[in-house]
Amino acid sequence: MLGLSREQNADARRLAARLNDGELLASVRRSFPVSYRQARDEFLAMLPQARSFVLPDHRGPDGEDLSVDVGWIGDPRAECVLVIISGTHGPEGFCGAGIQMDWLALLKESCLPQNVALLFIHGLNPYGFAWDRRVTHEGCDLNRNFVDFAAGAPANPGYDELRVHFVPPALDGAAFEAAREAIRQFKGLHGERAFQIARKAGQYTDPNGMFFGGFGPSWSAGVLEAIAREYVLGSRKFVAVVDVHTGLGPYGYGELQSEHVAASKSQAIADRIFGPSVTSADLGTSASIPIHGSLQLFWEGLLGDGRYLYLCLEYGTFDTEAAQRVLLADQWLHVHGGGDRTGASGREVRARMRAHFCPDDLSWKEAVLFRGRQVLRDALSGLQLIADGDFALPHDPRTGPWFVPHLASGKAD
């Protein structure tokens, strides 16, 4: 085979340079933090007017404050608000912070649609973000914490059957093998889906167990309520929430997971704004199972069906078995291993958690930002229609279909 000419070689080098130094990869290199401290410092540098809710009595690995930081972009009186949340599940915040920084850089150079604003909630679980734990400082899975504790938390009988086997006293040897065998038998009797529900739908009895939803509202849940009050979110015409998560689904793909009831008005709005890429745990089209106590319940209580969207933007990393191994090691360290996250074992567990939930891979991060920009574009387009009155909200019985866009030639009479 003949070699390339000098001109062809030069063209190939130019193409390689464009592919390797394109806009998205440039943003990857500047957007994704390597530590919680860097993530917070860079967020505050972009939004110096941000409101900070500092977690009392806790510090990060370098002695830094731990804080939920909140920044508003746009008209304070905007009727429609897009909320983007990072760090609900600790180390997943590295991905969420990367998207937030990418969006902030885009918005510095652009104008938002009229009557639409963005609210950035950075590090909703700052303890988990800083210490690479999925849970809060209370040991609570924040995305299982929004149940009505006064009415009684939901039961998870499958978890109760397997609780002693989810975090065995050793990570190898006879006790570990016995736990694995008990789980295999459960799967054989009940199936994989029943096992996943038992393991991660949420449980409210075992603070040392996996996917513990708490005995009451967490500190971060209280902060979210304070944010909603301070920014008067309950009085807005419409609020769309994108909560960034990682660790479930195909590598690098961002699935928009709806936790709305399939027949709800909000689900219909999500389908019309984002199209068939929206999946539903209620319909079984999502990589996620239905869970107890998610943040969706907070927004439902605040705004009501048809006035909000709550979507998890879930980026796949590695397979389910890998996730179970890394989460087991993390929980074992906390329950049986002394809990020290500063020693050699603790640093290793932290590194494994971060590598699983935010892979240090330019291609993965590039895919994250590409999908994030798609979501931003579609969300702003939908909110602009709602703000302009060109999107018939489903709570109005006169509108008929959920979505009635007016013709390009002008509004209907």
Coordinates of C-alpha atoms in Angstrom, one line a residue:
M1 CA 0.0 0.0 0.0
L2 CA 1.4 3.4 -1.0
G3 CA 2.1 5.9 1.7
L4 CA 0.3 9.2 2.1
S5 CA 1.6 12.2 0.3
R6 CA 3.0 15.1 2.3
E7 CA -0.2 17.1 1.7
Q8 CA -2.3 14.1 2.8
N9 CA -0.2 13.7 5.9
A10 CA -0.7 17.4 6.7
D11 CA -4.5 17.1 6.2
A12 CA -4.5 14.0 8.5
R13 CA -2.6 15.9 11.2
R14 CA -5.1 18.8 10.9
L15 CA -8.0 16.4 11.3
A16 CA -6.4 14.7 14.3
A17 CA -5.8 18.1 15.9
R18 CA -9.5 19.0 15.4
L19 CA -10.6 15.7 16.8
N20 CA -8.2 15.8 19.8
D21 CA -8.6 19.5 20.6
G22 CA -12.2 20.2 19.8
E23 CA -14.5 22.3 21.9
L24 CA -16.0 19.5 24.0
L25 CA -12.6 18.1 24.9
A26 CA -11.3 21.5 25.7
S27 CA -14.3 21.9 28.1
V28 CA -13.6 18.4 29.5
R29 CA -10.1 19.5 30.6
R30 CA -11.3 22.7 32.3
S31 CA -14.7 21.5 33.7
F32 CA -14.1 18.2 35.6
P33 CA -12.6 18.7 39.1
V34 CA -10.1 16.3 40.8
S35 CA -11.3 17.1 44.4
Y36 CA -14.3 18.4 46.2
R37 CA -12.3 21.5 47.2
Q38 CA -11.4 22.3 43.6
A39 CA -15.0 21.7 42.5
R40 CA -16.3 24.1 45.1
D41 CA -13.6 26.8 44.6
E42 CA -14.2 26.8 40.8
F43 CA -18.0 26.9 41.2
L44 CA -17.8 29.9 43.6
A45 CA -15.3 31.6 41.2
M46 CA -17.9 31.3 38.4
L47 CA -20.8 32.4 40.7
P48 CA -19.3 34.7 43.3
Q49 CA -22.8 35.7 44.4
A50 CA -23.7 32.1 45.3
R51 CA -25.5 31.4 48.5
S52 CA -23.7 28.8 50.7
F53 CA -25.3 26.5 53.2
V54 CA -22.3 25.2 55.3
L55 CA -22.6 21.8 57.0
P56 CA -21.8 22.3 60.7
D57 CA -19.3 20.2 62.7
H58 CA -17.8 18.4 59.6
R59 CA -14.8 19.1 57.5
G60 CA -13.3 17.7 54.2
P61 CA -10.1 15.8 53.8
D62 CA -8.0 19.0 53.7
G63 CA -9.9 20.6 56.6
E64 CA -12.1 22.6 54.2
D65 CA -15.7 23.7 54.8
L66 CA -18.4 21.4 53.4
S67 CA -21.2 23.3 51.8
V68 CA -24.2 23.2 49.5
D69 CA -23.6 26.2 47.2
V70 CA -26.4 27.7 45.2
G71 CA -26.2 30.1 42.3
W72 CA -28.9 31.8 40.2
I73 CA -28.5 32.8 36.5
G74 CA -31.1 35.0 34.9
D75 CA -34.1 37.2 35.9
P76 CA -34.9 36.7 39.6
R77 CA -38.6 37.0 38.6
A78 CA -38.5 34.4 35.9
E79 CA -41.7 32.3 35.8
C80 CA -39.8 29.2 34.6
V81 CA -36.7 27.7 36.3
L82 CA -34.3 25.0 35.3
V83 CA -32.7 23.5 38.4
I84 CA -29.5 21.3 38.0
I85 CA -28.3 19.4 41.0
S86 CA -24.9 17.8 41.5
G87 CA -23.6 15.5 44.3
T88 CA -26.8 13.9 45.6
H89 CA -24.8 10.7 45.7
G90 CA -21.4 12.0 46.8
P91 CA -18.7 11.0 44.3
E92 CA -21.3 11.2 41.5
G93 CA -20.8 14.9 42.1
F94 CA -17.6 15.0 40.1
C95 CA -19.7 14.3 37.0
G96 CA -22.5 16.7 38.0
A97 CA -20.0 19.5 38.8
G98 CA -18.4 18.9 35.3
I99 CA -21.7 19.5 33.6
Q100 CA -22.5 22.5 35.8
M101 CA -19.1 24.1 34.9
D102 CA -19.7 23.4 31.2
W103 CA -23.1 25.0 31.3
L104 CA -21.9 28.0 33.3
A105 CA -19.1 28.6 30.7
L106 CA -21.7 28.4 27.9
L107 CA -24.1 30.8 29.7
K108 CA -21.3 33.4 30.2
E109 CA -21.3 33.9 26.5
S110 CA -25.1 33.6 25.8
C111 CA -28.4 35.0 26.9
L112 CA -31.2 32.9 28.4
P113 CA -34.7 32.9 26.9
Q114 CA -36.8 35.6 28.3
N115 CA -38.6 34.6 31.5
V116 CA -36.4 31.5 32.0
A117 CA -33.7 31.2 34.7
L118 CA -31.3 28.5 35.9
L119 CA -30.6 27.5 39.5
F120 CA -27.4 25.6 40.1
I121 CA -27.3 23.4 43.3
H122 CA -23.7 22.3 43.7
G123 CA -22.9 19.5 46.1
L124 CA -26.3 18.7 47.7
N125 CA -24.5 16.0 49.7
P126 CA -21.2 17.8 50.4
Y127 CA -19.9 15.2 53.0
G128 CA -20.3 12.4 50.5
F129 CA -18.8 14.5 47.7
A130 CA -15.7 15.4 49.7
W131 CA -15.1 11.9 51.3
D132 CA -16.2 9.8 48.2
R133 CA -19.2 8.3 50.0
R134 CA -22.5 7.8 48.3
V135 CA -24.3 8.5 51.6
T136 CA -24.6 11.7 53.7
H137 CA -22.8 12.3 57.0
E138 CA -25.8 10.7 58.7
G139 CA -25.2 7.5 56.7
C140 CA -28.3 8.2 54.7
D141 CA -29.0 7.7 51.0
L142 CA -30.3 11.1 50.1
N143 CA -32.3 9.8 47.2
R144 CA -34.2 7.5 49.5
N145 CA -34.8 10.1 52.2
F146 CA -37.9 12.0 51.0
V147 CA -40.6 9.8 52.5
D148 CA -43.3 10.9 54.9
F149 CA -41.7 9.7 58.1
A150 CA -44.7 10.7 60.1
A151 CA -46.9 8.4 58.1
G152 CA -44.4 5.5 58.4
A153 CA -41.6 4.6 56.1
P154 CA -42.3 1.9 53.4
A155 CA -41.3 -1.7 54.1
N156 CA -38.7 -3.7 52.1
P157 CA -39.2 -7.4 53.2
G158 CA -36.6 -8.6 50.7
Y159 CA -34.0 -6.4 52.3
D160 CA -34.9 -7.8 55.8
E161 CA -34.4 -11.3 54.5
L162 CA -30.9 -10.5 53.1
R163 CA -29.7 -7.7 55.5
V164 CA -27.0 -9.8 57.2
H165 CA -25.7 -10.9 53.8
F166 CA -25.4 -7.5 52.1
V167 CA -22.5 -6.4 54.3
P168 CA -20.8 -9.6 55.6
P169 CA -18.2 -9.3 58.3
A170 CA -15.4 -10.1 55.9
L171 CA -14.7 -9.5 52.2
D172 CA -13.3 -13.0 51.6
G173 CA -13.3 -16.4 53.3
A174 CA -16.1 -18.5 54.6
A175 CA -18.4 -15.7 55.8
F176 CA -18.2 -13.9 52.5
E177 CA -18.9 -17.1 50.5
A178 CA -21.9 -17.9 52.8
A179 CA -23.3 -14.4 52.0
R180 CA -22.8 -14.9 48.3
E181 CA -24.5 -18.2 48.4
A182 CA -27.5 -16.8 50.3
I183 CA -27.8 -14.1 47.6
R184 CA -27.6 -16.7 44.8
Q185 CA -30.4 -18.7 46.4
F186 CA -32.6 -15.6 46.8
K187 CA -32.1 -14.8 43.1
G188 CA -32.9 -18.4 42.1
L189 CA -36.1 -18.2 44.0
H190 CA -37.3 -14.7 43.3
G191 CA -35.3 -13.5 40.2
E192 CA -32.8 -10.7 39.6
R193 CA -35.4 -7.9 39.7
A194 CA -36.6 -8.9 43.1
F195 CA -33.0 -9.0 44.3
Q196 CA -32.4 -5.5 42.9
I197 CA -35.5 -4.2 44.7
A198 CA -34.5 -5.8 47.9
R199 CA -31.0 -4.4 47.6
K200 CA -31.6 -0.8 46.5
A201 CA -35.3 0.2 46.4
G202 CA -34.6 1.7 49.9
Q203 CA -34.8 0.5 53.5
Y204 CA -35.5 2.3 56.7
T205 CA -34.5 -0.2 59.4
D206 CA -30.8 -0.7 59.2
P207 CA -28.5 2.4 59.4
N208 CA -25.4 0.2 58.8
G209 CA -27.0 -1.4 55.7
M210 CA -27.0 -0.5 52.0
F211 CA -29.5 2.1 50.6
F212 CA -30.6 3.3 54.0
G213 CA -33.2 6.0 53.7
G214 CA -32.9 7.4 57.2
F215 CA -35.0 7.6 60.3
G216 CA -36.0 11.1 59.5
P217 CA -35.3 14.0 57.2
S218 CA -31.5 14.6 56.6
W219 CA -29.7 17.8 56.9
S220 CA -29.5 18.1 53.0
A221 CA -33.3 17.6 52.8
G222 CA -33.6 20.6 55.1
V223 CA -31.3 22.6 52.9
L224 CA -33.3 21.8 49.8
E225 CA -36.4 23.1 51.6
A226 CA -34.5 26.3 52.5
I227 CA -33.4 26.7 48.9
A228 CA -37.0 26.3 47.6
R229 CA -38.1 29.0 50.1
E230 CA -35.3 31.4 49.4
Y231 CA -35.7 31.3 45.6
V232 CA -39.6 31.1 45.8
L233 CA -39.6 28.0 43.7
G234 CA -43.1 27.0 44.8
S235 CA -44.6 30.1 43.3
R236 CA -43.1 29.7 39.8
K237 CA -45.1 28.8 36.8
F238 CA -43.0 25.7 36.1
V239 CA -39.8 24.2 37.4
A240 CA -37.7 21.5 35.6
V241 CA -35.2 19.7 37.7
V242 CA -32.2 17.7 36.3
D243 CA -30.4 15.7 39.0
V244 CA -27.1 14.3 37.7
H245 CA -26.3 10.7 38.7
T246 CA -23.8 8.1 37.5
G247 CA -23.2 4.3 37.7
L248 CA -26.1 2.8 36.0
G249 CA -26.6 1.9 32.3
P250 CA -24.4 1.8 29.2
Y251 CA -20.9 3.4 29.5
G252 CA -21.0 7.1 28.8
Y253 CA -24.7 7.4 27.9
G254 CA -26.9 9.8 29.8
E255 CA -30.3 8.3 30.3
L256 CA -33.1 10.7 31.3
Q257 CA -34.9 8.7 33.9
S258 CA -38.3 9.8 35.0
E259 CA -39.7 8.9 38.4
H260 CA -43.1 10.3 37.6
V261 CA -46.1 8.1 37.5
A262 CA -46.5 7.0 33.9
A263 CA -50.1 8.4 33.6
S264 CA -49.2 11.8 35.2
K265 CA -49.3 15.2 33.6
S266 CA -45.6 15.7 34.4
Q267 CA -44.7 12.6 32.6
A268 CA -46.6 13.7 29.5
I269 CA -44.7 17.0 29.6
A270 CA -41.3 15.2 29.9
D271 CA -42.2 13.1 26.9
R272 CA -43.1 16.1 24.8
I273 CA -40.0 18.1 25.7
F274 CA -37.4 15.4 25.6
G275 CA -38.9 12.8 23.3
P276 CA -38.4 9.1 23.5
S277 CA -35.0 9.4 25.3
V278 CA -37.0 9.8 28.5
T279 CA -37.5 6.5 30.3
S280 CA -39.9 5.5 33.0
A281 CA -39.2 3.2 36.0
D282 CA -43.0 3.0 36.3
L283 CA -43.3 1.5 32.8
G284 CA -40.2 -0.6 33.2
T285 CA -38.3 1.2 30.4
S286 CA -35.6 2.6 32.6
A287 CA -32.4 1.0 33.7
S288 CA -33.5 2.0 37.2
I289 CA -36.0 0.2 39.4
P290 CA -38.8 2.1 41.2
I291 CA -37.3 3.4 44.5
H292 CA -38.7 4.8 47.7
G293 CA -38.2 8.3 48.9
S294 CA -36.6 9.9 45.9
L295 CA -36.2 13.7 45.4
Q296 CA -39.1 13.6 43.1
L297 CA -41.4 13.4 46.1
F298 CA -40.0 16.7 47.4
W299 CA -40.8 18.5 44.1
E300 CA -44.2 16.9 43.8
G301 CA -45.1 18.2 47.3
L302 CA -43.8 21.6 46.5
L303 CA -45.4 22.2 43.1
G304 CA -47.9 19.4 42.2
D305 CA -48.3 17.3 39.1
G306 CA -48.1 19.3 35.9
R307 CA -46.1 22.2 37.3
Y308 CA -42.7 20.5 37.5
L309 CA -40.4 17.8 36.0
Y310 CA -37.9 15.8 38.1
L311 CA -35.5 13.8 35.9
C312 CA -32.4 11.9 36.8
L313 CA -29.7 12.3 34.2
E314 CA -28.0 9.0 34.8
Y315 CA -24.7 8.3 33.1
G316 CA -23.6 4.7 32.8
T317 CA -20.1 3.7 33.9
F318 CA -19.3 0.0 34.6
D319 CA -21.5 -3.1 35.1
T320 CA -23.7 -3.9 38.0
E321 CA -21.3 -6.4 39.5
A322 CA -18.6 -3.8 39.6
A323 CA -20.9 -1.4 41.3
Q324 CA -21.9 -3.9 43.9
R325 CA -18.2 -4.7 44.6
V326 CA -17.1 -1.1 45.1
L327 CA -20.2 -0.2 47.2
L328 CA -19.7 -3.2 49.3
A329 CA -16.1 -2.3 50.0
D330 CA -17.1 1.2 50.9
Q331 CA -19.9 0.1 53.3
W332 CA -17.7 -2.7 54.8
L333 CA -15.0 -0.1 55.6
H334 CA -17.6 2.0 57.4
V335 CA -19.3 -0.9 59.3
H336 CA -16.5 -3.5 59.9
G337 CA -13.3 -1.7 58.9
G338 CA -13.1 1.1 61.4
G339 CA -14.3 3.8 59.0
D340 CA -10.9 5.6 58.6
R341 CA -10.9 7.1 55.1
T342 CA -7.5 8.8 55.6
G343 CA -5.3 5.6 55.9
A344 CA -4.1 3.4 53.1
S345 CA -7.2 1.2 53.0
G346 CA -9.5 4.2 53.2
R347 CA -7.7 6.0 50.4
E348 CA -7.9 2.9 48.2
V349 CA -11.7 2.6 48.8
R350 CA -12.1 6.3 48.0
A351 CA -10.1 6.0 44.8
R352 CA -12.2 3.0 43.7
M353 CA -15.4 4.9 44.4
R354 CA -14.3 7.9 42.4
A355 CA -13.0 5.8 39.5
H356 CA -16.3 3.9 39.3
F357 CA -18.6 6.8 39.5
C358 CA -16.6 9.3 37.4
P359 CA -14.1 7.4 35.2
D360 CA -10.9 9.3 34.4
D361 CA -11.5 8.8 30.7
L362 CA -11.6 11.7 28.2
S363 CA -14.0 9.9 25.9
W364 CA -16.4 9.2 28.8
K365 CA -16.3 12.8 29.9
E366 CA -16.7 14.1 26.4
A367 CA -19.9 11.9 26.0
V368 CA -21.1 13.3 29.3
L369 CA -20.8 16.9 28.2
F370 CA -22.3 16.2 24.8
R371 CA -25.4 14.6 26.3
G372 CA -25.6 17.4 29.0
R373 CA -25.7 20.0 26.3
Q374 CA -28.5 18.2 24.5
V375 CA -30.5 18.2 27.7
L376 CA -29.8 21.9 28.3
R377 CA -30.9 22.7 24.8
D378 CA -34.1 20.7 25.0
A379 CA -35.0 21.9 28.5
L380 CA -34.5 25.6 27.6
S381 CA -36.6 25.2 24.4
G382 CA -39.4 23.6 26.4
L383 CA -39.3 26.1 29.2
Q384 CA -39.3 29.0 26.7
L385 CA -42.5 27.6 25.2
I386 CA -44.1 27.3 28.6
A387 CA -43.0 30.8 29.6
D388 CA -44.3 32.3 26.4
G389 CA -47.7 30.5 26.8
D390 CA -47.1 28.4 23.6
F391 CA -47.0 25.2 25.6
A392 CA -50.4 24.1 26.8
L393 CA -49.9 22.9 30.4
P394 CA -52.0 19.8 31.1
H395 CA -53.7 21.1 34.2
D396 CA -55.9 23.3 32.0
P397 CA -58.9 21.2 30.8
R398 CA -59.5 23.5 27.9
T399 CA -56.3 22.5 26.1
G400 CA -57.1 18.9 25.2
P401 CA -53.7 17.4 24.2
W402 CA -50.9 17.9 26.6
F403 CA -48.8 19.8 24.1
V404 CA -50.2 22.4 21.7
P405 CA -47.5 24.4 20.0
H406 CA -48.7 27.3 18.0
L407 CA -47.8 27.6 14.3
A408 CA -44.7 29.4 13.3
S409 CA -46.7 32.1 11.6
G410 CA -48.0 33.4 14.9
K411 CA -50.1 32.5 17.9
A412 CA -53.5 31.0 17.4
D413 CA -56.5 33.3 18.0

